[in-house]
PDB file of C-alpha atoms in Angstrom:
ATOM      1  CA  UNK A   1      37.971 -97.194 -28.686  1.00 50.00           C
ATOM      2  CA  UNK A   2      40.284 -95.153 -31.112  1.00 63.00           C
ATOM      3  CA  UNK A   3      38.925 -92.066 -31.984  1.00 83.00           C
ATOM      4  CA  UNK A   4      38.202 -91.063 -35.278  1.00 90.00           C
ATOM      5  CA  UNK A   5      40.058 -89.324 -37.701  1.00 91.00           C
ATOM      6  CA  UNK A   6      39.917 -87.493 -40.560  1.00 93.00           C
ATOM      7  CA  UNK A   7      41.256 -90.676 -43.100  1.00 93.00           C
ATOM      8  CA  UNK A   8      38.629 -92.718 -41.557  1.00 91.00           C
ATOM      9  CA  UNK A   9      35.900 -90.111 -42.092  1.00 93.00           C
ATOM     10  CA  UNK A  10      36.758 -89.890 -45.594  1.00 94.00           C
ATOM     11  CA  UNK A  11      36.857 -93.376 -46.435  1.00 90.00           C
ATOM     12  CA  UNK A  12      33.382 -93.907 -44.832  1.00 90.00           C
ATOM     13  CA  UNK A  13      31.500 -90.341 -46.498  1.00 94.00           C
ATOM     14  CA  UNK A  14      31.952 -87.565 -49.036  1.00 96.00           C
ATOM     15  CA  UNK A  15      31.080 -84.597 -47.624  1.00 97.00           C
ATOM     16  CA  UNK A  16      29.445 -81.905 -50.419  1.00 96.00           C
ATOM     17  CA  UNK A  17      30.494 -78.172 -48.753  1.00 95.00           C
ATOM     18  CA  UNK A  18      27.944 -76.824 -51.077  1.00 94.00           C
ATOM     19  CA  UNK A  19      24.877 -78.597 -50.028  1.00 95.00           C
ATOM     20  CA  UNK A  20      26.312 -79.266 -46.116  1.00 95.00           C
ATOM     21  CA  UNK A  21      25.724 -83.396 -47.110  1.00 96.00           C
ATOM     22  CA  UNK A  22      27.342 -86.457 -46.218  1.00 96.00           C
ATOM     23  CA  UNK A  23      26.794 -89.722 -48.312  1.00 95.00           C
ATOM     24  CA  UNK A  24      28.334 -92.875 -47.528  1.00 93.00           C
ATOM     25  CA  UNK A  25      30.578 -94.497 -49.707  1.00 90.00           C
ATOM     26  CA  UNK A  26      30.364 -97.682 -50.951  1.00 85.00           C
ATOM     27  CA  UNK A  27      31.901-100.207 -49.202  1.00 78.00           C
ATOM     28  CA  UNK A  28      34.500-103.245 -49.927  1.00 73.00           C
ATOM     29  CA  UNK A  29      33.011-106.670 -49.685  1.00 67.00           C
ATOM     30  CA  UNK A  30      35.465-108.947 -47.856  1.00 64.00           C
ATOM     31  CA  UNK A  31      34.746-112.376 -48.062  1.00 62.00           C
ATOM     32  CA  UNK A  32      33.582-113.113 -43.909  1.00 62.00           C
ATOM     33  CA  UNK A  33      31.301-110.336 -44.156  1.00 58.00           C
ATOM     34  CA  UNK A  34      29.987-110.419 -47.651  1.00 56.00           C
ATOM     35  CA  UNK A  35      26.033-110.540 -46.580  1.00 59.00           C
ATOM     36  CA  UNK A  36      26.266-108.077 -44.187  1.00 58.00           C
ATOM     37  CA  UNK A  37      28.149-105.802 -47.227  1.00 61.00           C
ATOM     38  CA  UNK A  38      26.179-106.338 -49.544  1.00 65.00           C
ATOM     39  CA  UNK A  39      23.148-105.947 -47.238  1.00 72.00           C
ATOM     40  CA  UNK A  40      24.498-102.400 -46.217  1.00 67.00           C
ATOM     41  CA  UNK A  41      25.645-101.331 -49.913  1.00 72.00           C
ATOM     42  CA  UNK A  42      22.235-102.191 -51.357  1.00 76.00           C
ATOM     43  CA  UNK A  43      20.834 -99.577 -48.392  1.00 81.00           C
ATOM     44  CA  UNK A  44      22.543 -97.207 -47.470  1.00 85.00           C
ATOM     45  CA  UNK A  45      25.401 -96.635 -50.419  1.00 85.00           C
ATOM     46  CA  UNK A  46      25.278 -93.308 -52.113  1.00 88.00           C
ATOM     47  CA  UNK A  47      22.736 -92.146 -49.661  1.00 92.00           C
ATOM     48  CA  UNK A  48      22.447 -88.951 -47.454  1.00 92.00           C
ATOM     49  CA  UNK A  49      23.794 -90.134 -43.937  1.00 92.00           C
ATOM     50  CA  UNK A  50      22.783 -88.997 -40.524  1.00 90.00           C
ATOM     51  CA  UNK A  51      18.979 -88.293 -39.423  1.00 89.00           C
ATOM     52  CA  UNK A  52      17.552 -85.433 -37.642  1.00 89.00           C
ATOM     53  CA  UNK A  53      18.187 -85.629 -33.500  1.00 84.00           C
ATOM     54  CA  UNK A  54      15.731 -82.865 -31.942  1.00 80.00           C
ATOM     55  CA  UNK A  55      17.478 -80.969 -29.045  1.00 72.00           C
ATOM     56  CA  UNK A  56      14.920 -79.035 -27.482  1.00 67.00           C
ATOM     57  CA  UNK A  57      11.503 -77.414 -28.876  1.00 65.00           C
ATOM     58  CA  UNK A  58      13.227 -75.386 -32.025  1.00 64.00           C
ATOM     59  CA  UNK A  59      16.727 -76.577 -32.110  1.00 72.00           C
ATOM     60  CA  UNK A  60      17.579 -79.563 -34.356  1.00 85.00           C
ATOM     61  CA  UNK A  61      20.471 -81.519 -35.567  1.00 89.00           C
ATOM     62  CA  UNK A  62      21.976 -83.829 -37.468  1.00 93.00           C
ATOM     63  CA  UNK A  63      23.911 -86.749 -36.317  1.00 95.00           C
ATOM     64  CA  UNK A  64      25.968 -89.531 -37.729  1.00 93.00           C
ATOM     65  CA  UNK A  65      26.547 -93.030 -36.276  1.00 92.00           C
ATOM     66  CA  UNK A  66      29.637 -94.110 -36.921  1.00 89.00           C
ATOM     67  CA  UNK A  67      31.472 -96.884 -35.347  1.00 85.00           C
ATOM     68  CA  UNK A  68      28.839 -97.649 -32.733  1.00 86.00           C
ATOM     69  CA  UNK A  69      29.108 -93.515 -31.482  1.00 92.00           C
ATOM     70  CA  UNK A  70      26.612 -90.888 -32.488  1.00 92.00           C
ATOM     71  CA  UNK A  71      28.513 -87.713 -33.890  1.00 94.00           C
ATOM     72  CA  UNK A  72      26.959 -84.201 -34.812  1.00 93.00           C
ATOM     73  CA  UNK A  73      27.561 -83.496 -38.680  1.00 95.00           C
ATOM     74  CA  UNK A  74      28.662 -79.913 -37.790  1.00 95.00           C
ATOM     75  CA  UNK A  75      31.663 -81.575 -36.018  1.00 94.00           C
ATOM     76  CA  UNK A  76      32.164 -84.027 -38.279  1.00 96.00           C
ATOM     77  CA  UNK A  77      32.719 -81.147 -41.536  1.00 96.00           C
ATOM     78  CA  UNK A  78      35.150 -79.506 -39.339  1.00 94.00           C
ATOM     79  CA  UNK A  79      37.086 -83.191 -39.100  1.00 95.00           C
ATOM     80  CA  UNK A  80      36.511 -83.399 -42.468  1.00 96.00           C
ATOM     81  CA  UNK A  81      37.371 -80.232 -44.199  1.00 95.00           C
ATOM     82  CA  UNK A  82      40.791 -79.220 -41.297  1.00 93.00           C
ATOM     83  CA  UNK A  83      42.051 -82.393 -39.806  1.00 93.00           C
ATOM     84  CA  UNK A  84      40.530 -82.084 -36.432  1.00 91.00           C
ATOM     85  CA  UNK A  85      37.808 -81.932 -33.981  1.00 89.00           C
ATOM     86  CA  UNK A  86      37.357 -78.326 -32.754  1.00 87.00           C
ATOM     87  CA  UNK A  87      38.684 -77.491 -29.726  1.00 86.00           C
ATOM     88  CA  UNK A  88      35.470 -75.234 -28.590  1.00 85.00           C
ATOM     89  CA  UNK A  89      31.926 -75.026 -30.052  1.00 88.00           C
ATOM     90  CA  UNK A  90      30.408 -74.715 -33.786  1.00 92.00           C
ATOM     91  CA  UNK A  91      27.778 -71.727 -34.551  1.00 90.00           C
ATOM     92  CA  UNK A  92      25.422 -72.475 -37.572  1.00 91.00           C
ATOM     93  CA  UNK A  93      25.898 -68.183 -39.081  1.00 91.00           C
ATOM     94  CA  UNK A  94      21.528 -68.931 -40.237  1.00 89.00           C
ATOM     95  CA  UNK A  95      21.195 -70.377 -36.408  1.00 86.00           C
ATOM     96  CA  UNK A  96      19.716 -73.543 -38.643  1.00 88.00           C
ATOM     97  CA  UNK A  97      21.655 -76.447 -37.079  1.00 88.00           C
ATOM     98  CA  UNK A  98      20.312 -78.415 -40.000  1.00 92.00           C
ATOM     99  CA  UNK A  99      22.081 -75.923 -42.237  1.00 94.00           C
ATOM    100  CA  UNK A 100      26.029 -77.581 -42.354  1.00 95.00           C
ATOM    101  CA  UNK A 101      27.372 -76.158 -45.508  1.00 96.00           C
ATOM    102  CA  UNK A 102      31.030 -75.137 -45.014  1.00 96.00           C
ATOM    103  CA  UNK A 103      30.683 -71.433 -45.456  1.00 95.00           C
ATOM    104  CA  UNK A 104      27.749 -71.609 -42.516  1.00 94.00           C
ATOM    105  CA  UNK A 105      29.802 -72.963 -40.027  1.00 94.00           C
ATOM    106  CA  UNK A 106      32.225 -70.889 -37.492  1.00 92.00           C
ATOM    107  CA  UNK A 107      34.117 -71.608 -34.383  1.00 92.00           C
ATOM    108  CA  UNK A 108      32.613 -70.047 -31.748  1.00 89.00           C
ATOM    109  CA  UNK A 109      32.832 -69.973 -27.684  1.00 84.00           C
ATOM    110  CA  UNK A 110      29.352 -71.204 -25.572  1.00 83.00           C
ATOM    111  CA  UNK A 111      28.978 -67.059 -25.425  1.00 81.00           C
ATOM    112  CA  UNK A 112      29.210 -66.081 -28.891  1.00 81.00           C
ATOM    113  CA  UNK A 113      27.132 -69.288 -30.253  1.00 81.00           C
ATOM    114  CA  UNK A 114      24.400 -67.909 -27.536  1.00 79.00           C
ATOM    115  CA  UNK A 115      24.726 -64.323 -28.806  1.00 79.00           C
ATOM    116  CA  UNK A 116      23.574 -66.175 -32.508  1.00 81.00           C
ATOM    117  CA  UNK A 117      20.321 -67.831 -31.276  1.00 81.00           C
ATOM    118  CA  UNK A 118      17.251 -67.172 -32.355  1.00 80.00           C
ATOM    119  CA  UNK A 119      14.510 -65.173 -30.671  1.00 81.00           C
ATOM    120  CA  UNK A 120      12.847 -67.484 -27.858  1.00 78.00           C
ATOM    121  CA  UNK A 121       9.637 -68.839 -29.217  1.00 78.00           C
ATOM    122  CA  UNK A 122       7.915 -67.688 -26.270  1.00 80.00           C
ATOM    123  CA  UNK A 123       8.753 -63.928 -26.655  1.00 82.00           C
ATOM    124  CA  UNK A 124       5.588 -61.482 -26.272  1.00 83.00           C
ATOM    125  CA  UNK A 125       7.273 -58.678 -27.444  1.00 86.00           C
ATOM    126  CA  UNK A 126       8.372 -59.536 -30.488  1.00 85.00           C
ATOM    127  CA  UNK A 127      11.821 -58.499 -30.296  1.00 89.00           C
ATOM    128  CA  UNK A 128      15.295 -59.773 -29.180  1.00 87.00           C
ATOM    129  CA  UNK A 129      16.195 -58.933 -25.817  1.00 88.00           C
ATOM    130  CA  UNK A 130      13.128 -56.891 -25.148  1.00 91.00           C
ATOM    131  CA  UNK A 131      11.003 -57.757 -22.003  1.00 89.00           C
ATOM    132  CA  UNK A 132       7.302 -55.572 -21.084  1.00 90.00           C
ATOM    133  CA  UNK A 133       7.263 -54.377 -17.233  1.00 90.00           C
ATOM    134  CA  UNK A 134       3.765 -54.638 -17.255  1.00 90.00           C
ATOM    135  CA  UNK A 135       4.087 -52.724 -13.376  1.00 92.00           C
ATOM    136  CA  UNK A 136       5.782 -49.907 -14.943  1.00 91.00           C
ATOM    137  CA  UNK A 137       4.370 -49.899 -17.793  1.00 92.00           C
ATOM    138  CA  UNK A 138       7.339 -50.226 -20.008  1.00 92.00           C
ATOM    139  CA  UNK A 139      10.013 -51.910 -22.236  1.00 93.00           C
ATOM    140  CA  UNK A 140      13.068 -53.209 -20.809  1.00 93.00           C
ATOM    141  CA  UNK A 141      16.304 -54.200 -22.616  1.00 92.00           C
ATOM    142  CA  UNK A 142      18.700 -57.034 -21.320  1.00 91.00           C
ATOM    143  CA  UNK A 143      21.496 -58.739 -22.457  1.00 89.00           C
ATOM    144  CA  UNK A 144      23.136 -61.917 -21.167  1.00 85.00           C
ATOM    145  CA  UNK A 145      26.994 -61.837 -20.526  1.00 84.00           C
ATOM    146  CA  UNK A 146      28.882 -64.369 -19.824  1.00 80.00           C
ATOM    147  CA  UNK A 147      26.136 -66.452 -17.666  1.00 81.00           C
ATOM    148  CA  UNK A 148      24.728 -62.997 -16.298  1.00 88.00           C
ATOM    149  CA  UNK A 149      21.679 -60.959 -17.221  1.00 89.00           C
ATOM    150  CA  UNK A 150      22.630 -56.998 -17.572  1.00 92.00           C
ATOM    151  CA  UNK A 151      20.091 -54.490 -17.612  1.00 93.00           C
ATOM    152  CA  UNK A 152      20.577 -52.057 -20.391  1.00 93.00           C
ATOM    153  CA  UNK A 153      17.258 -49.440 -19.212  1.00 92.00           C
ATOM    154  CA  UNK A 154      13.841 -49.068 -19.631  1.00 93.00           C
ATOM    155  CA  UNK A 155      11.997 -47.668 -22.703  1.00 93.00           C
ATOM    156  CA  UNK A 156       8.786 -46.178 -23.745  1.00 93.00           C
ATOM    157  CA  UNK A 157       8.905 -48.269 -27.157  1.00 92.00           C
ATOM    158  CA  UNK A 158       9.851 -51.302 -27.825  1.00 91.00           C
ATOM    159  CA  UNK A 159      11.835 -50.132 -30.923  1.00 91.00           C
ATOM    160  CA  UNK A 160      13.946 -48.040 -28.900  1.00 92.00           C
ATOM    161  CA  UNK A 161      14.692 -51.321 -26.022  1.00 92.00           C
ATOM    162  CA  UNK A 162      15.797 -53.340 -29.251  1.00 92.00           C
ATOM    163  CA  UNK A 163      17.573 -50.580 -30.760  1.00 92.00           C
ATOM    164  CA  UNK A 164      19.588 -50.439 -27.161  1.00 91.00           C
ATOM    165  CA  UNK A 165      19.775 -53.992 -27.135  1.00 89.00           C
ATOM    166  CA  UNK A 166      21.131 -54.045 -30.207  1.00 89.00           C
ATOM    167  CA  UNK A 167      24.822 -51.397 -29.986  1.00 91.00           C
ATOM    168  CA  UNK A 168      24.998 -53.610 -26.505  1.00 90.00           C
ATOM    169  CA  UNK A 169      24.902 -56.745 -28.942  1.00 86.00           C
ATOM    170  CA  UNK A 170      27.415 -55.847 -31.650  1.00 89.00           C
ATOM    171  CA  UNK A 171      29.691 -54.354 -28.870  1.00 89.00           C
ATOM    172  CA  UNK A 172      29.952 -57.642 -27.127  1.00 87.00           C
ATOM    173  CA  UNK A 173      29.459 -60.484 -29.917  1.00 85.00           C
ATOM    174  CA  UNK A 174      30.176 -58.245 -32.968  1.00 83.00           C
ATOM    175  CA  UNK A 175      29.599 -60.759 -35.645  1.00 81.00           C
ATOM    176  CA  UNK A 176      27.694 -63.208 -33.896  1.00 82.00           C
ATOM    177  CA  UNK A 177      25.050 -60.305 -32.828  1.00 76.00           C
ATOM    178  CA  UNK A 178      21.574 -61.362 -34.441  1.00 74.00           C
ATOM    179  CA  UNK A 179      18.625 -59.185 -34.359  1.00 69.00           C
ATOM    180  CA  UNK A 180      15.880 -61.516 -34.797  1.00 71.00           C
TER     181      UNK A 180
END
């Protein structure tokens, strides 16, 4: 199968950087196919493409079937608006993979697009990084580093285990630090 590329994109979908869309275009009717055409132009012409794929309990994306292969719309605008298929990962900036407006999309490495994620949904303590020692009575910061978890001390607040958590944060990541 030849893969796609950004001319074929374009003459399947418009992509709208301001509202993170893709429609599909209308397409030719040739004379062997002109049911089938006219079938699909009636449908799905002029229409937002892609639907929702869930990828785990709070993430969600969208994805595009095109040519018989499922593609994630965040990969797609980057084919779209450069050329070519990133060579490494896309971060969502608003960690809402749903969210593919041009200006909300970034290259980013499997460590930085981590750094971006939102707080777990089954944190206790209510902030990012933080942990509660319930033995010892106190709040712990950690941060994850390139597939390893590093202490960063224990606290009598939680404020003051995020506030830690968060200088280790913007040292490492830097822009792709999020707080909550």
């Amino acid at each position: 199968m030849i893969a796609l590329n950004q001319r074929q994109l374009k003459a399947l979908v418009h992509y709208e950087p301001k509202t993170g869309n893709f429609i599909w275009l209308k397409r030719d009717i040739r004379p062997n196919y002109r049911r089938f055409d006219l079938a699909w132009n009636t449908r799905y012409a002029s229409k937002i493409a892609g639907c929702v794929r869930h990828a785990g309990r709070e993430l969600s994306y969208i994805k595009i079937r095109i040519n018989k292969k499922n593609y994630q719309a965040h990969r797609l605008v980057f084919l779209y608006m450069t050329g070519e298929f990133p060579s490494c990962g896309i971060d969502h900036k608003d960690a809402d993979g749903l969210n593919n407006r041009w200006n909300n999309l970034r290259k980013a490495n499997q460590s930085q697009n981590l750094a971006n994620r939102r707080i777990n949904y089954n944190n206790t303590s209510g902030f990012k990084g933080v942990h509660f020692n319930k033995r010892d009575k106190c709040y712990q910061a950690y941060i994850g580093i390139k597939g390893k978890l590093k202490h960063l001390g224990s606290y009598n607040t939680a404020d003051a285990a995020h506030a830690s958590y968060m200088i280790a944060a913007k040292k490492y990541f830097g822009n792709f630090s999020r707080s909550r």
